[in-house]
C-alpha atoms as one frame of an Amber mdcrd trajectory, in Angstrom:
protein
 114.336 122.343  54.269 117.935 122.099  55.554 118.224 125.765  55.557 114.802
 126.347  57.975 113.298 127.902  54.779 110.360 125.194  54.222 108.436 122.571
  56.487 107.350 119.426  55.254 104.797 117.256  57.265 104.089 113.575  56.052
 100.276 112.213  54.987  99.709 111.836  58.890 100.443 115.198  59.494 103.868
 114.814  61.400 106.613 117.054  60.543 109.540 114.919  58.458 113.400 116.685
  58.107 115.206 116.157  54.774 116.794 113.209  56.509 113.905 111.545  56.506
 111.895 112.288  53.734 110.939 109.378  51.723 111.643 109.833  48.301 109.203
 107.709  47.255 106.612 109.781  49.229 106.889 112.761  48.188 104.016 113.204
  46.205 102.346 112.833  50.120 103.754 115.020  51.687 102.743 118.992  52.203
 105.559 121.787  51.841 105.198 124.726  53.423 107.295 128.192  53.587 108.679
 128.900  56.835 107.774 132.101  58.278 109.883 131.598  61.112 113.618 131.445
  61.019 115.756 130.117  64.211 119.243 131.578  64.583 122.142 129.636  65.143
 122.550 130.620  68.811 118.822 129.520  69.060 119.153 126.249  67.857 122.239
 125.486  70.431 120.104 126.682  73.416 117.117 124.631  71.954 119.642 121.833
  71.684 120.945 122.529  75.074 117.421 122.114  76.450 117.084 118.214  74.772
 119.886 117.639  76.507 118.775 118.830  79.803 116.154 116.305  79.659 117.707
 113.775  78.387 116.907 113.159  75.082 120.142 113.291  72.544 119.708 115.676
  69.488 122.316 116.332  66.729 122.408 119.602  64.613 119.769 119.829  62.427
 117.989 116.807  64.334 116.020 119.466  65.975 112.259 119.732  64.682 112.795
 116.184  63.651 113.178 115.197  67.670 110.556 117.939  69.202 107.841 115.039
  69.152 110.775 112.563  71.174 111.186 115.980  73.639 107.516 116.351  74.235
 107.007 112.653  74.948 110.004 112.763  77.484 108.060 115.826  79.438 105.364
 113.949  79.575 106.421 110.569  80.702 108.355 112.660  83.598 104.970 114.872
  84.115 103.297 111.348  85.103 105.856 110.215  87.457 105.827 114.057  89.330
 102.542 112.784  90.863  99.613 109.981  91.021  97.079 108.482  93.272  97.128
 110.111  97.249  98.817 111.062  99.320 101.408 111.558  95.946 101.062 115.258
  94.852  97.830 115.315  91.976  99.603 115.797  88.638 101.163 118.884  87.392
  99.570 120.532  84.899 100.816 119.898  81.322 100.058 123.899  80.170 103.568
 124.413  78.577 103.544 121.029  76.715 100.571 122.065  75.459 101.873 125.208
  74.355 104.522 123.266  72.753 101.736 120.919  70.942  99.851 123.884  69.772
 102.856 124.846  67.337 104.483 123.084  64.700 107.915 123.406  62.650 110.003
 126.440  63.331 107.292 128.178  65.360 107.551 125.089  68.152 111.262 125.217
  68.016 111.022 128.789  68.904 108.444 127.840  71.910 111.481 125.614  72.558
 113.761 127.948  73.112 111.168 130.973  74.629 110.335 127.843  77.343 114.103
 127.338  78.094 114.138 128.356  81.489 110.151 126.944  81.883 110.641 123.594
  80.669 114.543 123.055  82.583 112.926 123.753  85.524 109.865 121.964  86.018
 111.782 118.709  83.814 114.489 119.068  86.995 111.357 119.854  89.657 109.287
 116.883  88.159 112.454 114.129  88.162 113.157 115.469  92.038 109.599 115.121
  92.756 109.632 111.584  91.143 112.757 110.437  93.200 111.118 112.159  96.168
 107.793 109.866  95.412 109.790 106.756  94.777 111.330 107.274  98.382 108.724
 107.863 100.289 105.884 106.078  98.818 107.511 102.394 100.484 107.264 104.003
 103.974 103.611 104.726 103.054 102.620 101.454 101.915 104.679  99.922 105.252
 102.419 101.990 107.339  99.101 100.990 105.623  99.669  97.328 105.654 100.689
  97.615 109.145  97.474  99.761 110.473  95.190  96.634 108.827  96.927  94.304
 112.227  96.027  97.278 114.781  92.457  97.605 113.758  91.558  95.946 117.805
  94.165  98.171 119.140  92.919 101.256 121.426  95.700 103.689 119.341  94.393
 102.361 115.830  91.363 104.938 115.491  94.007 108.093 116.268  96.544 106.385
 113.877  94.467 105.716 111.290  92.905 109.157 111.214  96.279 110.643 111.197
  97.188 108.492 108.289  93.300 109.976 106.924  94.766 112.883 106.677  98.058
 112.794 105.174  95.841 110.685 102.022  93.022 113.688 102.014  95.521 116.364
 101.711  98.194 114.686  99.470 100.816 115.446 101.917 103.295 112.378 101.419
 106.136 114.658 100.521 105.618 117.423 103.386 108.032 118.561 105.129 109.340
 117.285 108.080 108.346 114.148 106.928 104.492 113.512 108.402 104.668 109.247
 107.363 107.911 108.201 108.827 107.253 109.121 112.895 103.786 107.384 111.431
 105.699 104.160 110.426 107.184 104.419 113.858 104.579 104.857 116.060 102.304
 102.270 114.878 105.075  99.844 114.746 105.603 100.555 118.404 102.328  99.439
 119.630 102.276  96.601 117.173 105.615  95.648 118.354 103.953  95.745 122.429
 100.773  94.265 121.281 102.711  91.108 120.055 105.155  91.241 122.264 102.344
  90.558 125.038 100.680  88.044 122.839 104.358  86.054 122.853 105.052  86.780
 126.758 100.940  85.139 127.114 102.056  82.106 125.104 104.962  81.582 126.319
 103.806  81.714 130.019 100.825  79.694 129.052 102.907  76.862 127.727 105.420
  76.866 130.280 102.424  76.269 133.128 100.449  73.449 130.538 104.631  71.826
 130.774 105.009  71.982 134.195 101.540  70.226 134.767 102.393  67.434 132.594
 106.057  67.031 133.190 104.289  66.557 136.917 101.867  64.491 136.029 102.495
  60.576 137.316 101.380  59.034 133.691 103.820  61.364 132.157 107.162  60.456
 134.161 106.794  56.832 133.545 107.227  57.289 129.877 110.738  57.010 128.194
 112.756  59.492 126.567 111.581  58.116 123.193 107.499  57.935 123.986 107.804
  60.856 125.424 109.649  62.926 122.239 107.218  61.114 120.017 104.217  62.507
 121.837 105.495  65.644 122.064 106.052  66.091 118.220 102.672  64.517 117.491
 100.699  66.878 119.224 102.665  69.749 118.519 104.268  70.660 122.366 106.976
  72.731 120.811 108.039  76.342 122.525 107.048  79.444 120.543 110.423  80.839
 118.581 110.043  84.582 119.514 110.699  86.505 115.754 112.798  89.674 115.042
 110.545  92.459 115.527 113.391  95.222 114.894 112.104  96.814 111.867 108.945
  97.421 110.137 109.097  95.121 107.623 109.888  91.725 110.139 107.169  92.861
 112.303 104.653  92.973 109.187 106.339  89.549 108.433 105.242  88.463 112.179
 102.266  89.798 112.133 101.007  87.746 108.062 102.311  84.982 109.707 100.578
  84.782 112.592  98.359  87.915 113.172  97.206  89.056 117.100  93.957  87.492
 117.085  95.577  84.134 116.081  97.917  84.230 118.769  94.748  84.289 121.162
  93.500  81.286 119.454  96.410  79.568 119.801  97.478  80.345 123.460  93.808
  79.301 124.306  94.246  75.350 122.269  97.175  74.774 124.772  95.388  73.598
 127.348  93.774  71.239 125.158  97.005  70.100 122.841  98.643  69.029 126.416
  95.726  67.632 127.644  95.406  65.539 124.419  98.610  64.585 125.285  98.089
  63.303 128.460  95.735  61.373 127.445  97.710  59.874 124.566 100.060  58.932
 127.127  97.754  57.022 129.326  96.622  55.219 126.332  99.953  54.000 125.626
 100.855  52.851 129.058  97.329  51.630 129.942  95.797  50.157 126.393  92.804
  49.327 128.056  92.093  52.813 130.177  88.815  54.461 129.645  88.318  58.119
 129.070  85.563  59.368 130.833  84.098  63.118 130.223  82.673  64.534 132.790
  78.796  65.603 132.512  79.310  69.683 132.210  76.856  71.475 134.689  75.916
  74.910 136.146  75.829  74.659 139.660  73.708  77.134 141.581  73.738  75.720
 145.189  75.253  72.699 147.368  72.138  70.584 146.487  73.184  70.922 143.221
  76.448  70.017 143.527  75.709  66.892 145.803  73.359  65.432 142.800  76.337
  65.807 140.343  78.791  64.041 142.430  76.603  61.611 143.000  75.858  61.403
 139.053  79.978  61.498 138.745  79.911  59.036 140.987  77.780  56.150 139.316
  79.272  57.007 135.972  82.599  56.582 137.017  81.971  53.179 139.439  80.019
  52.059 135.999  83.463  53.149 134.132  85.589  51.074 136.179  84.007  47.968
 135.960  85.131  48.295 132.500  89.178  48.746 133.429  91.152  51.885 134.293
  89.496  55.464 134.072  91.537  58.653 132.746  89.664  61.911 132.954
């Protein structure tokens, strides 16, 4: 056996060296004459091609270490590809090969495959790296495309982004996902952008009305900071949109649609906070809503003052009115 003159395989069939044959087991295991012998210049280049992928092998470790070999091709096989727009898998035909054999006759597949097998092992780890690179930029660009879905640009985006999925093209070159990245990010970036300029204006206009408002000013410092933080009056703190990944953070924190929502409840936050403020100074000050009404011609809209009218005279008999 330590000559290459006989193979030995174990009772599940796996080839064993004379290292590693159990005494104790030999009555199990099967001994076969090599037909095959590998010359010493073979077995360095075979040992030269373990190393190339990265799996140690001492002289005479060789057959012992072809099933460690095979598993290392494959492992890098599966990270050379995956689920779009990653490259489909390669094809495992020369592991295979290398499966199909057994004792000498794989370790001279080995060493036929040399130039094979340290080639695709160095195009599969580049294509792995590659992958691993790329794939973040990807995943960037998908999350961010699920925040532009009411934007005008979103349908061309997204069936840009279609495309590079359908035909696995993730590791083209130029690069088809980073100007991708970039462009939606620009027109999430001005979408939210607006959305911040609309609060912003929004709440400084809702301040200026109540810092005007004659209620308002006769507050101190003190009632007025209180009612401030209970009803939320605090400016918008405008985020770092620089890069991809703070505008996604913008964007799950407070999407574009929510921003809407929020810009329109300032009227009423500042309202409320009126109100709260003519409570305080007036205990006894009734708030009176007025009756809501379509009006379609002055006729109309002499009948509702007049209703407006009784309701608040009927009001004040009660003490002061706020509306």
């Amino acid at each position: 056996m330590a000559a290459g003159h006989v193979r030995a395989t174990d009772a599940a069939s796996k080839a064993v060296d004379a290292k590693s044959l159990d005494r104790n087991k030999l009555t199990q295991a099967s001994f076969r004459q090599e037909s095959i012998t590998i010359s010493p210049p073979q077995f360095i280049k075979i040992r030269q091609l373990f190393s190339a992928v990265g799996v140690p092998c001492q002289p005479k470790d060789e057959l012992a270490k072809a099933p460690l070999l095979i598993a290392k091709l494959r492992e890098l096989a599966s990270k050379a590809g995956g689920m779009a727009p990653a490259p489909e898998l390669p094809k495992l035909t020369a592991i295979e090969a290398l499966e199909a054999q057994s004792g000498n006759a794989q370790l001279l597949e080995l060493f036929n495959r040399y130039d094979e097998l340290t080639a695709i092992a160095k195009q599969w780890v580049k294509t792995a790296d590659d992958i691993k690179k790329r794939h973040p930029v990807w995943s960037e660009l998908i999350n961010l495309l699920e925040h532009a879905k009411e934007l005008g640009p979103y349908a061309e985006l997204k069936a840009d982004a279609d495309a590079v999925r359908d035909n696995r093209t993730l590791l083209a070159d130029p690069d088809p996902v980073r100007p991708l990245l970039d462009r939606a990010s620009d027109v999430l970036r001005l979408a939210l952008n607006a959305k911040l300029q609309g609060f912003q204006n929004t709440f400084a206009h809702q301040q200026a009305q109540l810092s005007g408002d004659s209620d308002w000013a006769k507050l101190s410092a003190a009632q007025s900071g209180q009612l401030t933080a209970a009803h939320h009056l605090e400016p918008v703190k405008v985020p770092d949109l620089a890069t991809p990944a703070q505008l996604q953070d913008a964007l799950d924190d407070c999407n574009l649609q929510h921003w809407i929502s929020k810009t329109q409840a300032l009227s009423s936050k500042f309202e409320s906070a009126r109100h709260a403020a003519v409570t305080l100074l007036k205990p006894n000050v009734v708030h009176v809503p007025l009756p809501k009404r379509t009006l379609n011609n002055e006729a109309e809209l002499k009948v509702w003052l007049n209703e407006v009218e009784q309701l608040l005279a009927e009001k004040l008999k009660i003490g002061p009115v706020a509306l």
